[in-house]
Short mmCIF file of C-alpha atoms and ligand atoms in Angstrom, two decimals:
data_model
loop_
_atom_site.label_atom_id
_atom_site.label_comp_id
_atom_site.label_asym_id
_atom_site.label_seq_id
_atom_site.Cartn_x
_atom_site.Cartn_y
_atom_site.Cartn_z
CA MET G 109 161.53 23.60 51.78
CA LYS G 110 163.71 26.20 51.94
CA ARG G 111 162.85 29.72 53.69
CA TYR G 112 162.99 33.42 52.53
CA VAL G 113 162.46 36.15 53.81
CA ILE G 114 161.29 39.29 51.33
CA LYS G 115 162.75 42.91 52.67
CA LEU G 116 161.22 44.52 50.23
CA GLY G 117 162.97 49.01 50.12
CA GLY G 118 161.39 50.81 50.89
CA SER G 119 163.09 52.56 47.20
CA ILE G 120 160.71 50.35 45.39
CA ILE G 121 157.55 49.71 47.07
CA THR G 122 157.77 53.88 47.46
CA ASP G 123 159.03 56.44 45.15
CA LYS G 124 161.49 58.16 47.88
CA ASP G 125 160.63 61.53 47.11
CA GLU G 126 157.45 62.15 46.17
CA PRO G 127 155.89 62.61 50.33
CA LEU G 128 153.18 59.03 51.22
CA SER G 129 153.29 58.12 47.21
CA ILE G 130 152.92 54.13 46.66
CA ASN G 131 154.48 52.10 43.80
CA ILE G 132 151.30 49.61 43.04
CA PRO G 133 152.99 48.49 38.95
CA THR G 134 156.52 47.50 40.83
CA LEU G 135 154.70 45.44 44.25
CA LEU G 136 151.86 44.48 41.98
CA GLY G 137 154.65 42.36 39.80
CA ILE G 138 156.54 41.38 43.11
CA GLY G 139 153.48 39.81 44.30
CA GLU G 140 152.21 37.71 41.06
CA GLU G 141 156.74 37.02 41.31
CA ILE G 142 155.75 35.37 44.80
CA ALA G 143 152.21 33.92 44.14
CA ALA G 144 153.70 32.21 41.57
CA ALA G 145 156.69 31.16 42.43
CA MET G 146 154.45 29.59 45.62
CA ARG G 147 152.00 27.93 43.31
CA ALA G 148 154.79 26.51 41.10
CA THR G 149 157.71 24.80 44.58
CA ASP G 150 157.11 24.34 48.36
CA LEU G 151 158.50 28.17 49.54
CA SER G 152 158.03 29.20 53.42
CA LEU G 153 157.65 33.11 53.43
CA ALA G 154 157.57 36.01 55.38
CA ILE G 155 157.92 39.89 54.09
CA VAL G 156 159.68 42.72 55.44
CA HIS G 157 158.72 46.11 54.24
CA GLY G 158 160.68 49.33 54.64
CA GLY G 159 159.24 53.17 55.33
CA GLY G 160 159.94 54.80 52.13
CA SER G 161 157.86 57.66 52.00
CA TYR G 162 155.84 57.02 54.25
CA GLY G 163 158.03 56.36 57.39
CA HIS G 164 161.63 58.96 56.39
CA PRO G 165 159.72 62.00 55.76
CA SER G 166 157.88 61.37 59.14
CA VAL G 167 160.93 60.53 61.54
CA ARG G 168 163.43 63.19 59.90
CA GLU G 169 161.02 65.81 60.02
CA CYS G 170 161.67 65.77 64.13
CA LEU G 171 165.04 64.62 64.19
CA ASP G 172 165.76 68.02 62.05
CA ARG G 173 163.38 69.89 65.80
CA LYS G 174 164.13 67.85 68.07
CA GLY G 175 167.09 65.45 67.62
CA VAL G 176 164.89 62.11 69.11
CA MET G 177 162.02 60.55 68.17
CA ASP G 178 158.86 62.15 70.63
CA GLU G 179 155.21 61.49 71.13
CA PRO G 180 153.62 63.09 68.75
CA CYS G 181 156.50 61.78 65.74
CA TYR G 182 155.67 57.69 66.61
CA VAL G 183 152.47 58.45 67.02
CA ARG G 184 152.45 59.69 63.49
CA THR G 185 155.14 57.59 62.47
CA ALA G 186 152.06 54.43 63.47
CA TYR G 187 149.93 55.34 61.71
CA LEU G 188 151.31 56.32 58.39
CA MET G 189 153.78 52.90 58.57
CA SER G 190 149.97 50.90 59.34
CA GLU G 191 148.56 52.48 56.44
CA LEU G 192 151.47 52.14 54.55
CA SER G 193 151.57 47.88 55.68
CA LEU G 194 148.11 47.48 55.07
CA MET G 195 148.14 48.62 51.24
CA VAL G 196 151.04 46.16 50.68
CA THR G 197 149.33 43.83 51.94
CA GLN G 198 146.11 44.61 49.65
CA VAL G 199 148.31 44.70 46.81
CA LEU G 200 149.76 41.45 47.53
CA ILE G 201 146.02 39.09 48.34
CA ALA G 202 145.10 40.71 45.05
CA ALA G 203 148.31 39.53 43.36
CA GLY G 204 147.48 36.07 44.75
CA VAL G 205 149.81 35.94 48.50
CA PRO G 206 147.91 34.73 51.36
CA ALA G 207 149.37 38.37 52.91
CA VAL G 208 148.99 38.48 56.54
CA THR G 209 149.96 42.28 58.28
CA LEU G 210 151.57 41.48 62.03
CA THR G 211 152.49 44.93 63.52
CA THR G 212 156.34 45.39 64.48
CA ARG G 213 155.42 47.85 67.75
CA SER G 214 153.19 45.64 69.04
CA VAL G 215 155.79 42.21 68.80
CA CYS G 216 159.16 44.60 68.83
CA ALA G 217 160.65 46.82 71.15
CA MET G 218 164.22 48.26 71.81
CA LYS G 219 166.20 47.34 75.23
CA SER G 220 169.55 48.67 75.66
CA GLY G 221 169.20 49.94 71.95
CA ARG G 222 169.82 46.39 71.09
CA PRO G 223 166.30 44.63 68.73
CA ASP G 224 163.88 42.72 70.29
CA CYS G 225 161.00 41.43 68.73
CA GLU G 226 158.29 38.45 69.66
CA LEU G 227 158.35 36.40 66.81
CA GLY G 228 156.33 33.29 67.97
CA ILE G 229 153.44 33.94 66.10
CA ALA G 230 154.70 34.90 62.93
CA ALA G 231 156.62 31.37 62.37
CA GLU G 232 153.97 30.16 63.40
CA MET G 233 151.62 31.67 60.59
CA VAL G 234 154.84 30.19 58.02
CA GLY G 235 154.36 27.42 59.67
CA ARG G 236 150.98 27.53 58.50
CA GLY G 237 151.26 28.60 54.95
CA LEU G 238 150.60 31.76 55.40
CA VAL G 239 152.68 34.25 54.81
CA PRO G 240 153.57 37.41 57.25
CA VAL G 241 154.52 41.35 56.43
CA ILE G 242 156.48 42.66 59.46
CA PHE G 243 157.72 46.96 58.32
CA GLY G 244 160.28 48.62 59.79
CA ASP G 245 158.14 50.90 62.47
CA GLY G 246 158.62 54.00 65.16
CA VAL G 247 158.59 51.03 68.50
CA LEU G 248 159.41 51.51 72.18
CA SER G 249 162.63 51.85 73.70
CA ASP G 250 163.90 52.24 76.73
CA ASP G 251 162.71 55.76 77.36
CA GLY G 252 161.46 56.90 74.57
CA TYR G 253 160.86 56.04 71.61
CA GLU G 254 163.31 55.19 68.83
CA VAL G 255 163.04 53.51 64.59
CA MET G 256 163.73 49.90 64.00
CA SER G 257 164.67 49.35 60.85
CA GLY G 258 163.57 46.31 58.39
CA ASP G 259 166.73 45.59 58.00
CA ASP G 260 166.99 43.89 61.60
CA ILE G 261 163.81 42.85 61.63
CA VAL G 262 165.15 40.49 58.72
CA TRP G 263 166.91 38.91 60.33
CA LEU G 264 164.88 38.43 63.81
CA LEU G 265 162.27 36.71 61.64
CA ALA G 266 164.45 34.49 60.40
CA LYS G 267 166.14 33.13 62.69
CA ALA G 268 162.76 32.40 64.04
CA MET G 269 161.75 30.69 61.00
CA GLY G 270 164.88 28.10 61.63
CA ASP G 271 167.86 29.50 59.28
CA ALA G 272 165.63 30.74 56.03
CA GLU G 273 167.29 33.31 53.71
CA VAL G 274 167.29 36.34 53.43
CA VAL G 275 165.97 38.73 49.79
CA PHE G 276 166.78 42.33 50.23
CA ALA G 277 164.46 43.37 46.34
CA THR G 278 165.87 46.40 46.20
CA ASP G 279 166.32 49.15 43.49
CA VAL G 280 169.86 48.22 41.89
CA ASP G 281 171.13 44.81 40.39
CA GLY G 282 173.08 44.13 43.15
CA ILE G 283 176.45 44.90 45.40
CA PHE G 284 178.13 46.08 43.17
CA ASP G 285 183.04 47.22 43.47
CA LYS G 286 181.42 51.14 43.33
CA ASP G 287 178.51 52.80 43.89
CA PRO G 288 175.63 51.97 40.13
CA ARG G 289 174.70 54.94 40.73
CA LYS G 290 177.50 57.05 40.61
CA SER G 291 179.77 55.07 38.30
CA PRO G 292 177.90 53.13 35.53
CA ASP G 293 181.02 51.20 34.77
CA ALA G 294 181.12 49.57 38.38
CA ARG G 295 180.78 45.91 37.99
CA LEU G 296 178.34 43.30 39.66
CA LEU G 297 179.68 40.81 42.33
CA LYS G 298 178.03 37.59 42.38
CA GLU G 299 178.56 36.63 45.05
CA VAL G 300 180.64 38.00 48.49
CA SER G 301 181.33 38.14 52.53
CA ALA G 302 179.71 40.36 53.84
CA PHE G 303 183.27 41.43 55.00
CA GLU G 304 184.45 42.10 51.53
CA ALA G 305 181.18 44.13 50.72
CA LEU G 306 181.65 46.65 53.06
CA LYS G 307 184.74 47.92 51.36
CA TYR G 308 182.42 48.48 47.94
CA VAL G 309 179.31 50.06 49.56
CA GLY G 310 178.48 53.64 50.62
CA GLY G 311 175.51 54.84 52.82
CA SER G 312 172.59 56.32 51.28
CA GLY G 313 172.44 59.44 50.10
CA ARG G 314 168.88 60.55 50.52
CA ILE G 315 166.29 61.11 53.09
CA ASP G 316 167.15 57.87 54.48
CA VAL G 317 167.19 58.14 58.73
CA THR G 318 168.52 54.08 58.80
CA GLY G 319 171.07 53.88 56.76
CA GLY G 320 171.78 52.42 53.97
CA MET G 321 173.23 49.49 51.60
CA ARG G 322 175.97 49.45 54.30
CA SER G 323 174.24 49.70 57.71
CA LYS G 324 172.02 46.61 55.57
CA LEU G 325 175.67 44.78 55.33
CA VAL G 326 176.78 46.02 58.70
CA LYS G 327 173.35 44.73 60.80
CA GLY G 328 173.55 41.21 59.28
CA LEU G 329 177.57 41.33 60.17
CA ARG G 330 175.43 41.96 64.17
CA HIS G 331 172.24 39.22 63.31
CA ALA G 332 173.26 36.58 61.86
CA ARG G 333 176.99 35.52 61.79
CA GLY G 334 178.10 32.26 61.53
CA TRP G 335 174.41 31.15 59.60
CA GLY G 336 172.85 33.90 57.76
CA ARG G 337 172.89 34.11 53.77
CA ALA G 338 171.53 37.05 51.99
CA TYR G 339 170.59 37.80 48.35
CA VAL G 340 171.08 41.51 46.81
CA VAL G 341 168.01 41.79 43.75
CA ASN G 342 166.73 44.35 41.96
CA GLY G 343 163.01 44.22 42.74
CA GLY G 344 162.02 46.07 39.88
CA ARG G 345 163.51 43.81 37.35
CA ARG G 346 160.84 41.15 36.44
CA TRP G 347 161.12 37.77 37.16
CA ASN G 348 164.11 37.83 38.75
CA LEU G 349 162.75 37.62 42.30
CA PHE G 350 160.44 34.79 40.88
CA ASN G 351 163.85 32.80 39.51
CA LEU G 352 165.93 32.94 42.65
CA LEU G 353 163.09 31.53 45.01
CA THR G 354 161.85 28.44 41.97
CA GLY G 355 166.29 28.34 41.66
CA LYS G 356 166.29 29.71 38.38
CA PRO G 357 169.52 31.38 37.54
CA PHE G 358 168.60 35.19 38.73
CA ILE G 359 171.19 38.64 38.51
CA GLY G 360 172.03 39.56 41.71
CA THR G 361 174.75 38.74 44.33
CA VAL G 362 174.89 36.04 46.98
CA VAL G 363 176.05 37.67 50.16
CA TRP G 364 177.98 35.14 52.99
CA TYR G 365 177.80 36.42 57.02
CA GLN G 366 180.46 34.52 58.30
P1 LIG H 9 165.68 51.50 51.32
O1 LIG H 9 166.29 50.83 52.18
O2 LIG H 9 166.37 52.62 51.24
O3 LIG H 9 164.41 51.43 51.40
P2 LIG H 9 166.60 49.56 49.10
O4 LIG H 9 166.46 48.89 50.45
O5 LIG H 9 165.96 49.30 48.27
O6 LIG H 9 165.60 51.24 49.84
P3 LIG H 9 169.05 50.76 50.15
O7 LIG H 9 169.55 50.72 51.84
O8 LIG H 9 168.46 52.70 49.69
O9 LIG H 9 168.37 50.09 49.58
O10 LIG H 9 170.47 50.71 49.13
C1 LIG H 9 170.93 50.73 47.93
C2 LIG H 9 171.52 51.59 47.54
O11 LIG H 9 172.79 50.97 47.69
C3 LIG H 9 171.51 52.15 45.87
O12 LIG H 9 170.39 52.45 45.03
C4 LIG H 9 173.13 52.32 45.81
O13 LIG H 9 173.16 54.12 45.11
C5 LIG H 9 173.80 52.38 46.89
N1 LIG H 9 175.13 52.09 47.31
C6 LIG H 9 176.04 52.09 47.37
N2 LIG H 9 176.91 51.17 46.55
C7 LIG H 9 176.22 50.40 46.76
C8 LIG H 9 177.40 49.20 45.92
N3 LIG H 9 178.82 49.12 46.43
N4 LIG H 9 176.62 48.24 45.40
C9 LIG H 9 175.10 48.30 45.37
N5 LIG H 9 175.01 49.51 45.94
C10 LIG H 9 175.05 50.09 46.45
C1 LIG H 10 162.56 52.40 58.51
O1 LIG H 10 162.15 51.16 58.10
C2 LIG H 10 161.07 52.64 59.18
C3 LIG H 10 160.75 54.23 59.52
C4 LIG H 10 160.97 54.91 58.84
C5 LIG H 10 159.77 54.17 60.19
P1 LIG H 10 163.61 51.18 56.83
O2 LIG H 10 165.27 51.45 56.95
O3 LIG H 10 163.38 49.03 56.67
O4 LIG H 10 163.23 50.79 55.18
P2 LIG H 10 164.03 51.65 53.93
O5 LIG H 10 163.68 49.70 53.92
O6 LIG H 10 165.11 52.23 54.18
O7 LIG H 10 162.99 53.24 53.55
#
């Protein structure tokens, strides 16, 4: 059975330029495709989503003011991320996906600067055909609070599921030989190693407190060297995710983590 962890980037499930905005049409489309793919083929799935315009402005504000995530910031970010995740889960359920919210800060912490999660229950849910939904969040660290990115959690979950593959649903069609937002002549790469991709990829120019496409690749190298495989696709391109999940031709980039 094919196993995937799907990361829904904050920039596709929310409008990053508009605080506390959720992109319902895109989410409904993604939900419809995931539900259809689960009906069409045997799949084990988990979903991780980002913070987008719920998480990032909340964390940015306290980092700018204090330089760290303090207690009020952690409390506010936790509340907002739970609210966002509940809405994501609601839309997925409406589309027919057996989605169940898991709260990151209850199962993950930063220990000596490293993300550490207890994902046994999540893996068991996947084994029963449920689709756990977990997210980037504020978590306890050794002496305070930190942000844990969904781009870290995907790999821990992929490992817990038995080396699942990771699908990054982003706002671009894949990895290009230069930033497609800045260069209209950028060429889409069909397949690339994470090391090579680093040559082409910049950070995120927006409100991102967790690092953009570059840090996505670096995090994969940290967690999944030797076994990881990821797909970078455009989450807004209708039926593309369905095609990928059901083994049909799709538009996107395959990334190897050797
Ligand atoms: P986020 O994690 O911020 O919510 P996301 O997961 O959808 O969103 P980002 O981490 O922002 O995606 O990464 C996607 C962005 O990376 C694109 O919008 C693009 O501008 C930028 N980027 C920079 N260089 C490249 C490149 N060579 N190929 C593809 N995208 C690139
Ligand atoms: C960030 O998670 C979580 C918070 C800001 C609280 P991600 O790093 O996974 O979020 P996106 O995908 O960039 O929005």
